[in-house]
Short mmCIF file of C-alpha atoms in Angstrom, two decimals:
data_model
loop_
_atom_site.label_atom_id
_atom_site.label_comp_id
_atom_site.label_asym_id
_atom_site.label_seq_id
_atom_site.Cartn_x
_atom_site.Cartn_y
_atom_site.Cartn_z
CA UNK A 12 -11.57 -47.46 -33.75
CA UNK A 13 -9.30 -49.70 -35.50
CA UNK A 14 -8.13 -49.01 -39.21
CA UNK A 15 -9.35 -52.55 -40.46
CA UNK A 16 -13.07 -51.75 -39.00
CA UNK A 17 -12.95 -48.06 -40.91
CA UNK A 18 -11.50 -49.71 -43.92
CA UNK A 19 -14.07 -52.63 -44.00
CA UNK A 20 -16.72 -50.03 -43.58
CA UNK A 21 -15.15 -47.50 -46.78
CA UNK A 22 -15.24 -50.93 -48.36
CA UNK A 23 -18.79 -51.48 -47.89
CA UNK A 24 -19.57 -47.74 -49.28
CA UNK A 25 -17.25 -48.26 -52.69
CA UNK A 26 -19.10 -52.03 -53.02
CA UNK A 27 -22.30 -49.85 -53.36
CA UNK A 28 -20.88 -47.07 -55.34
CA UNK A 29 -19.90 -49.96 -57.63
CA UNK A 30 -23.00 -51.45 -57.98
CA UNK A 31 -24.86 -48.60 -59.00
CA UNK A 32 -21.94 -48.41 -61.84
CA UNK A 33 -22.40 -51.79 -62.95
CA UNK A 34 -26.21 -51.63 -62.73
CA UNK A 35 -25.85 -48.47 -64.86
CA UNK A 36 -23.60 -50.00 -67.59
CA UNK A 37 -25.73 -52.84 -67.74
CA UNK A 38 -28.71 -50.56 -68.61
CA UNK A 39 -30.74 -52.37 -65.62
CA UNK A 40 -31.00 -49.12 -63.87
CA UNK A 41 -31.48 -45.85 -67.00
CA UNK A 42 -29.08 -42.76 -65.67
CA UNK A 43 -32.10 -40.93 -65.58
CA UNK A 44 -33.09 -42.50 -62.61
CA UNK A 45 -30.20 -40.93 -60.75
CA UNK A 46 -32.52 -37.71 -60.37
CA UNK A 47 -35.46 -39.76 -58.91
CA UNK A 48 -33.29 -41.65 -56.41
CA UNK A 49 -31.65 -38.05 -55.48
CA UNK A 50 -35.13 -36.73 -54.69
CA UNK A 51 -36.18 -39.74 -52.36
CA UNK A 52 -32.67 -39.59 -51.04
CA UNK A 53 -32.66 -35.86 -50.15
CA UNK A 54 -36.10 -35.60 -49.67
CA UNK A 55 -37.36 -38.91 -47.61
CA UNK A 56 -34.95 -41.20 -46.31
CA UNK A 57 -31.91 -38.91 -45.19
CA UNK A 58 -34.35 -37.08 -43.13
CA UNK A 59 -35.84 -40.23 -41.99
CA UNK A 60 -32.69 -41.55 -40.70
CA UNK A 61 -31.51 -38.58 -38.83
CA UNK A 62 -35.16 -38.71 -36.96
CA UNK A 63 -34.77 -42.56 -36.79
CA UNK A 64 -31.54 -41.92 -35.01
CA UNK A 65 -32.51 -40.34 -31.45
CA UNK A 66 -35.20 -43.25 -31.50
CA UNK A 67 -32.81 -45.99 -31.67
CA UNK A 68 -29.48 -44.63 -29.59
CA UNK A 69 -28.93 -46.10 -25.92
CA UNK A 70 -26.28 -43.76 -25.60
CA UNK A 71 -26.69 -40.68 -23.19
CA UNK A 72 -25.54 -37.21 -24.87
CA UNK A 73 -25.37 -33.86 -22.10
CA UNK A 74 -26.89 -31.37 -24.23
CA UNK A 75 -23.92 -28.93 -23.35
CA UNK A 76 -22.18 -31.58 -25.58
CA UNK A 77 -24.54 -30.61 -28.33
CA UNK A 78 -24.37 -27.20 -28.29
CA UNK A 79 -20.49 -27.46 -28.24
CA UNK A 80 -20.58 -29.72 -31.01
CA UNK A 81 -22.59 -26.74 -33.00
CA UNK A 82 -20.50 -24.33 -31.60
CA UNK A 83 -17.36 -26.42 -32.87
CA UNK A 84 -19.22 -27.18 -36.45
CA UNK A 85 -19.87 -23.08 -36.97
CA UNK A 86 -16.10 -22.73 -36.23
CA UNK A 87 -15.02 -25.75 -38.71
CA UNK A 88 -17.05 -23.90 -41.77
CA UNK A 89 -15.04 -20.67 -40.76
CA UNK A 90 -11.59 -22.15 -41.11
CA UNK A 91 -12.92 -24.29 -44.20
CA UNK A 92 -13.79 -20.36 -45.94
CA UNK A 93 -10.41 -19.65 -45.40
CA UNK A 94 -8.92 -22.91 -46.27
CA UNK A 95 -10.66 -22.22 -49.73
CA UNK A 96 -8.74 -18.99 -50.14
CA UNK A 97 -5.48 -20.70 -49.41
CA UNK A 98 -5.67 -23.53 -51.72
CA UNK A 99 -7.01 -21.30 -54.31
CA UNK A 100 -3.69 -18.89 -53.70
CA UNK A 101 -0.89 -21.98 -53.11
CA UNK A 102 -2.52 -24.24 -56.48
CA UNK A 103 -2.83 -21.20 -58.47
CA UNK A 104 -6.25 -21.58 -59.55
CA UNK A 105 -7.57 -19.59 -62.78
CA UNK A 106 -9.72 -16.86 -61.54
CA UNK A 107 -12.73 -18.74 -63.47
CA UNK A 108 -12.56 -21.55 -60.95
CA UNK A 109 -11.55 -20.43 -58.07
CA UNK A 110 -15.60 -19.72 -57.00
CA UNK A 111 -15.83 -24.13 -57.44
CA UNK A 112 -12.62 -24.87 -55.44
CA UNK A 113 -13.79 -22.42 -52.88
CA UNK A 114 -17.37 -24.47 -52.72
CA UNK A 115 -15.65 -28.09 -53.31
CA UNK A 116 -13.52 -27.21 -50.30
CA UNK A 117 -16.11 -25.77 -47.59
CA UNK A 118 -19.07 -27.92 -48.63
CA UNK A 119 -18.26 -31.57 -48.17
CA UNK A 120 -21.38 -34.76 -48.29
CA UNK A 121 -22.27 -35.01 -44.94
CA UNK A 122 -25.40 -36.22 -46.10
CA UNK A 123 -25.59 -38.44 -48.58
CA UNK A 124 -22.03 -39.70 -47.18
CA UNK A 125 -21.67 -38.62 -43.92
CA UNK A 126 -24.61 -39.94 -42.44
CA UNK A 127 -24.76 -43.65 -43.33
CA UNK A 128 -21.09 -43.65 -42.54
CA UNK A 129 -21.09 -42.38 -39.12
CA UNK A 130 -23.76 -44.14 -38.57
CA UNK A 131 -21.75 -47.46 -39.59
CA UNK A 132 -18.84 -46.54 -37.84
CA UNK A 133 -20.02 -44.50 -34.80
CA UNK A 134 -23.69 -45.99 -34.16
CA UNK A 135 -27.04 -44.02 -34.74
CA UNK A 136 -25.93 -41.84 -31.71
CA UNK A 137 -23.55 -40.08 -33.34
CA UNK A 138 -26.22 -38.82 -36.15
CA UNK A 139 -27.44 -36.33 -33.11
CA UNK A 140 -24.28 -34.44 -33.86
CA UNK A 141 -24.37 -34.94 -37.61
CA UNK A 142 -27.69 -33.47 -37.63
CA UNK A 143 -25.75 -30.33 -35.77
CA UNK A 144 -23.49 -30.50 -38.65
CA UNK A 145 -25.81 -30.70 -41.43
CA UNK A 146 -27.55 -27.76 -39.65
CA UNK A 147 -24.49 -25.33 -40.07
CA UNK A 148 -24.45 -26.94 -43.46
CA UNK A 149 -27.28 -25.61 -44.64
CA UNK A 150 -26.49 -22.45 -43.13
CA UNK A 151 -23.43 -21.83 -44.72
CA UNK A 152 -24.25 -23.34 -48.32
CA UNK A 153 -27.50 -21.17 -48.37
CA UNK A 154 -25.98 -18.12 -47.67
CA UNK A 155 -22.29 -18.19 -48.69
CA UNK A 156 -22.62 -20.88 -51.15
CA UNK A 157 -25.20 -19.22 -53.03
CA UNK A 158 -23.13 -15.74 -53.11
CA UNK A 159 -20.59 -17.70 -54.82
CA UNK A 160 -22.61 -19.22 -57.35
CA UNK A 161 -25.35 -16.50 -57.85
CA UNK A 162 -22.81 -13.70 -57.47
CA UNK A 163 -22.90 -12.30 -61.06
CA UNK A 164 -26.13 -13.23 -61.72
CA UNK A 165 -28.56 -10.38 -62.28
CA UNK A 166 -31.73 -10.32 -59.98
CA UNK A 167 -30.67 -12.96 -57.41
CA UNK A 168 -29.41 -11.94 -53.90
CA UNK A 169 -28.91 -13.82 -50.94
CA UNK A 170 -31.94 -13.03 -49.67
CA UNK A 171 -33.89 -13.82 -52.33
CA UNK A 172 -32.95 -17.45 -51.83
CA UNK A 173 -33.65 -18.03 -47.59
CA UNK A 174 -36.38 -19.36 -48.44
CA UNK A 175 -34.33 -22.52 -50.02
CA UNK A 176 -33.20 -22.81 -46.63
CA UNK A 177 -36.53 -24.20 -45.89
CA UNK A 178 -36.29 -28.11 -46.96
CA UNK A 179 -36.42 -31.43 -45.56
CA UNK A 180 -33.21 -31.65 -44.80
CA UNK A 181 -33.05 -28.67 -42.83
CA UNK A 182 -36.34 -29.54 -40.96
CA UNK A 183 -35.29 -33.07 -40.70
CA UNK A 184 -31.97 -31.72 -38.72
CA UNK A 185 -34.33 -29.47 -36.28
CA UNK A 186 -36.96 -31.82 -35.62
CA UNK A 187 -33.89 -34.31 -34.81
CA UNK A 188 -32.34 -31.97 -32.47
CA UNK A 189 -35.77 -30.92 -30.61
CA UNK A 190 -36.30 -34.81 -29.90
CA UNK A 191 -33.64 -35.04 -28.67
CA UNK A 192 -33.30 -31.40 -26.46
CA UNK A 193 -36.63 -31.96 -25.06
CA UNK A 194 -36.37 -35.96 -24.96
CA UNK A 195 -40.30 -36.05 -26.83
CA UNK A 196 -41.87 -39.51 -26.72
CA UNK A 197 -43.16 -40.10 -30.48
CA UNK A 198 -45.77 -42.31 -31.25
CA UNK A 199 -44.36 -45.50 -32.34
CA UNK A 200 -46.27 -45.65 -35.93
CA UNK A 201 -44.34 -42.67 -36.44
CA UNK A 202 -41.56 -44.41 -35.22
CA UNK A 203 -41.96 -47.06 -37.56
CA UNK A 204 -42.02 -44.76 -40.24
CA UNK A 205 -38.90 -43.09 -40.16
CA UNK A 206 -37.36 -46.50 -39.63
CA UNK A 207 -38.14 -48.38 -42.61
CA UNK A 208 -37.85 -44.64 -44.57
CA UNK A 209 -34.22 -44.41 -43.20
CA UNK A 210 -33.48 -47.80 -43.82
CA UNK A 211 -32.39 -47.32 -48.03
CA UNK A 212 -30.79 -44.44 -47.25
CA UNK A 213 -27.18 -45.86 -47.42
CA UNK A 214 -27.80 -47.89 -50.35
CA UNK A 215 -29.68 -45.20 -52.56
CA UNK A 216 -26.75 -42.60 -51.99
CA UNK A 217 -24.39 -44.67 -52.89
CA UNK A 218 -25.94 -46.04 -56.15
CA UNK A 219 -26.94 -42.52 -57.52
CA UNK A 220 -22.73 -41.40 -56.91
CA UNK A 221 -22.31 -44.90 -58.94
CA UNK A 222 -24.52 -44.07 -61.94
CA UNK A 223 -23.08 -40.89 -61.84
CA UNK A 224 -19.27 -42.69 -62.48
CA UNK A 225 -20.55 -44.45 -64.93
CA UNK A 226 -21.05 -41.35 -66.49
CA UNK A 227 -17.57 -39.61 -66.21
CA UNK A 228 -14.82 -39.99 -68.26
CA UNK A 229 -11.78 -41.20 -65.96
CA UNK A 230 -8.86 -41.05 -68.40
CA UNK A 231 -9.44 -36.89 -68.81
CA UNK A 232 -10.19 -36.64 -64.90
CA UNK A 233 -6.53 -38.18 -64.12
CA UNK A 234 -5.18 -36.16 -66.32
CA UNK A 235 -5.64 -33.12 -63.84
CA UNK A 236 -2.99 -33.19 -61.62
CA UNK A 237 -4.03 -29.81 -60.16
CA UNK A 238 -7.45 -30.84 -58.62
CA UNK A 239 -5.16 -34.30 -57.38
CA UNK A 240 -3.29 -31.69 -55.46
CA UNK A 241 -6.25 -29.91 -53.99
CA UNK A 242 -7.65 -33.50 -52.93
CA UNK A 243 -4.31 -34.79 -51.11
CA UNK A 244 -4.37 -30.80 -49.32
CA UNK A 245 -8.41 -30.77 -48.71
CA UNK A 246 -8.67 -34.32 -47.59
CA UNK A 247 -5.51 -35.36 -46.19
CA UNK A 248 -3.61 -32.65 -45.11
CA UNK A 249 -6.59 -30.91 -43.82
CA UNK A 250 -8.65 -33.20 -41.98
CA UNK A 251 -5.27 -34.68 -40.18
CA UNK A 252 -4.24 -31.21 -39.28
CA UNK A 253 -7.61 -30.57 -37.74
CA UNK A 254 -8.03 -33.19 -36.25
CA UNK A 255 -4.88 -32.97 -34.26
CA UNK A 256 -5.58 -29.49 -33.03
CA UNK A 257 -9.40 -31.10 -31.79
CA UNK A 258 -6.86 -33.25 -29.77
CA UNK A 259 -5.94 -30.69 -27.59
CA UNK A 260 -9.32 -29.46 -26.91
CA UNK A 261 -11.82 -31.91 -27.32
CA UNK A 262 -11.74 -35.16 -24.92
CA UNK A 263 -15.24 -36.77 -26.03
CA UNK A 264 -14.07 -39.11 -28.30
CA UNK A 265 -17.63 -39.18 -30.24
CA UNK A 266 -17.70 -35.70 -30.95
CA UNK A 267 -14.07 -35.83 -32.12
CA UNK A 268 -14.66 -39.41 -34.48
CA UNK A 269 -18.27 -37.18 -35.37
CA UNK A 270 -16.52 -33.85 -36.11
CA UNK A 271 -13.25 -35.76 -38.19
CA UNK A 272 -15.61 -37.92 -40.26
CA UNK A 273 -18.08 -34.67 -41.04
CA UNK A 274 -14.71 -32.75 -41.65
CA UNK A 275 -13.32 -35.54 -44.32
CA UNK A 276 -16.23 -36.44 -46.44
CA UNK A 277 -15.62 -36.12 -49.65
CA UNK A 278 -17.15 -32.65 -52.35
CA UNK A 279 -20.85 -32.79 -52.15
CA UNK A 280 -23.13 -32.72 -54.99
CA UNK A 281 -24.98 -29.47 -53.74
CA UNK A 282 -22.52 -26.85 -55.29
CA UNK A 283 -23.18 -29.52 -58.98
CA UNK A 284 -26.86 -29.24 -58.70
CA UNK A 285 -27.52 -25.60 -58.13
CA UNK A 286 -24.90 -24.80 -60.98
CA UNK A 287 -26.82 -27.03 -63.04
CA UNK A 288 -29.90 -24.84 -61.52
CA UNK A 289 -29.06 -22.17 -62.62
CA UNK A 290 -27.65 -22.86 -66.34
CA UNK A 291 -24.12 -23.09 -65.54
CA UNK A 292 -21.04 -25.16 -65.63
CA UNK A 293 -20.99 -28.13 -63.36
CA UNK A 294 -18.39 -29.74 -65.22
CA UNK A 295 -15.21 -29.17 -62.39
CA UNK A 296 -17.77 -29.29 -58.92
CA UNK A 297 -19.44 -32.92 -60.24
CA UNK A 298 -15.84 -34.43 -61.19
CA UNK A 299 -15.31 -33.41 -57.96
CA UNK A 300 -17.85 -35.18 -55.94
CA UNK A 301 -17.62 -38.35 -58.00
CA UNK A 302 -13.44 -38.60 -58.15
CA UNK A 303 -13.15 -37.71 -54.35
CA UNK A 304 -16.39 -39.80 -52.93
CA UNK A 305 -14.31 -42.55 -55.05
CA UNK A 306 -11.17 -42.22 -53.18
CA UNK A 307 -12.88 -41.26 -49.94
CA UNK A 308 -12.20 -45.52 -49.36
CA UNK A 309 -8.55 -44.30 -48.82
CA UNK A 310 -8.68 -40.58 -47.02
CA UNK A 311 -11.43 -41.35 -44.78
CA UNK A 312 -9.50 -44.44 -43.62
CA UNK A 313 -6.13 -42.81 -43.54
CA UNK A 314 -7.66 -39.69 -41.41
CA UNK A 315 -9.78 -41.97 -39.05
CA UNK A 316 -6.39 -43.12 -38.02
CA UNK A 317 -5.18 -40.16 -36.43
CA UNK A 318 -8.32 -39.09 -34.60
#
């Protein structure tokens, strides 16, 4: 894929971003609303589109390719983990934040981001193999993630919160995957459906991460030269590496575009939220998804050149 498509496309994403900013500082759209069109986001029309996809993809997938794919996205979370503990040790991060760095580094937006965006530059059939992704997503963050935040909490244990693994998006990601294993013919109401409930996807993402710049104040975020040098190492120097060592391994070129793109979004706002949840500081994890999913126009393009 050439770097003037990918760039056009990162374009596209920061022309939305932008709009929700403007329509925020205009006071068209309140920044309350940000929570409402997170909700409809994360609850309706992210699912939607990852159903939407296996109805709308001419493109033949082996389901060994699949189950590689998941195999390959459980290993990617693995070296992420220990990714975290390096940067943490090479930046030198205060003991208070290392648990953040560790969850801005493993648990990237390969929702809100990932999925219009390899579905822009990879066509709806690569969003069978984000829906793999977002699978070992939810796997990871609701287990590991939540021993990170919930660690020194008193009363909450890991397994206390499976049950959380049980949401839309997670059922959205199976139902996607059984279509597609067992190649089920759905009704075409229900077709219809997820199509026009997928369809604001892109632009609803992107206007929330706008109203939440809006919010943020950019002079004391580039003043922290620190988290700049966990961004160039986490989504530079990270996805490039990786994606060079998938070159000696992996010949499907849709897997490998799927895997680099899921592998260079920029922090999710998962970790922000559930620190919010539960009464703590979200400060560092929501500068992170905002400054990051800002400059994502520039990484993502600059790693999408090397895959």
């Amino acid at each position: 894929m050439s770097t003037e498509v990918v760039f056009g496309q990162m374009l596209i994403v920061f022309a939305l971003m932008f709009a929700g900013l403007l329509l925020c500082k205009c006071n068209i759209i309140s920044k309350a609303s940000s929570k409402d069109f997170s909700a409809l986001v994360v609850n309706v029309c992210s699912p939607a589109l990852l159903i939407m996809s296996v109805f709308t993809t001419d493109a033949h997938i082996e389901k060994s390719s699949l189950v590689l794919f998941f195999g390959y996205s459980m290993i990617a979370y693995v070296i992420m983990i220990l990714f975290g503990y390096f940067t943490n040790i090479v930046l030198k991060i205060p003991k208070h934040q290392r648990g953040d760095y560790q969850l801005m580094t493993i648990f990237g937006n390969c929702g809100f981001i990932g999925i219009p965006v390899a579905q822009a530059l990879f066509g709806p059939q690569s969003l069978v193999y984000v829906a793999a992704f977002n699978l070992c997503y939810n796997i990871f963050f609701y287990t590991y993630g939540f021993w990170i935040i919930t660690s020194d909490i008193e009363g909450v244990t890991i397994k206390s919160q499976f049950k959380n693994m049980i949401n839309p998006g997670t059922i959205s990601c199976v139902i996607t995957i059984v279509i597609f294993w067992f190649d089920l013919k759905i009704p075409v109401l229900i077709q219809d459906f997820c199509t026009y409930a997928g369809q604001p996807s892109t632009l609803l993402a992107l206007v929330v991460i706008g109203i939440s710049l809006a919010d943020m104040d950019i002079k004391a975020a580039l003043k922290d030269k620190k988290f700049f040098a966990f961004t160039f190492l986490r989504f530079l120097i990270f996805p490039i590496a990786f994606i060079s060592v998938m070159k000696l391994f992996i010949a499907d070129l849709l897997i490998r575009s799927t895997m680099a793109l899921m592998i260079a979004v920029p922090v999710g706002n998962m970790p922000a939220m559930v620190r919010a949840q539960y009464q703590q500081d979200d400060t560092l994890t929501a500068k992170g998804a905002v400054i990051t999913t800002t400059l994502s126009v520039i990484t993502i393009t600059i790693v999408c050149m090397f895959i």
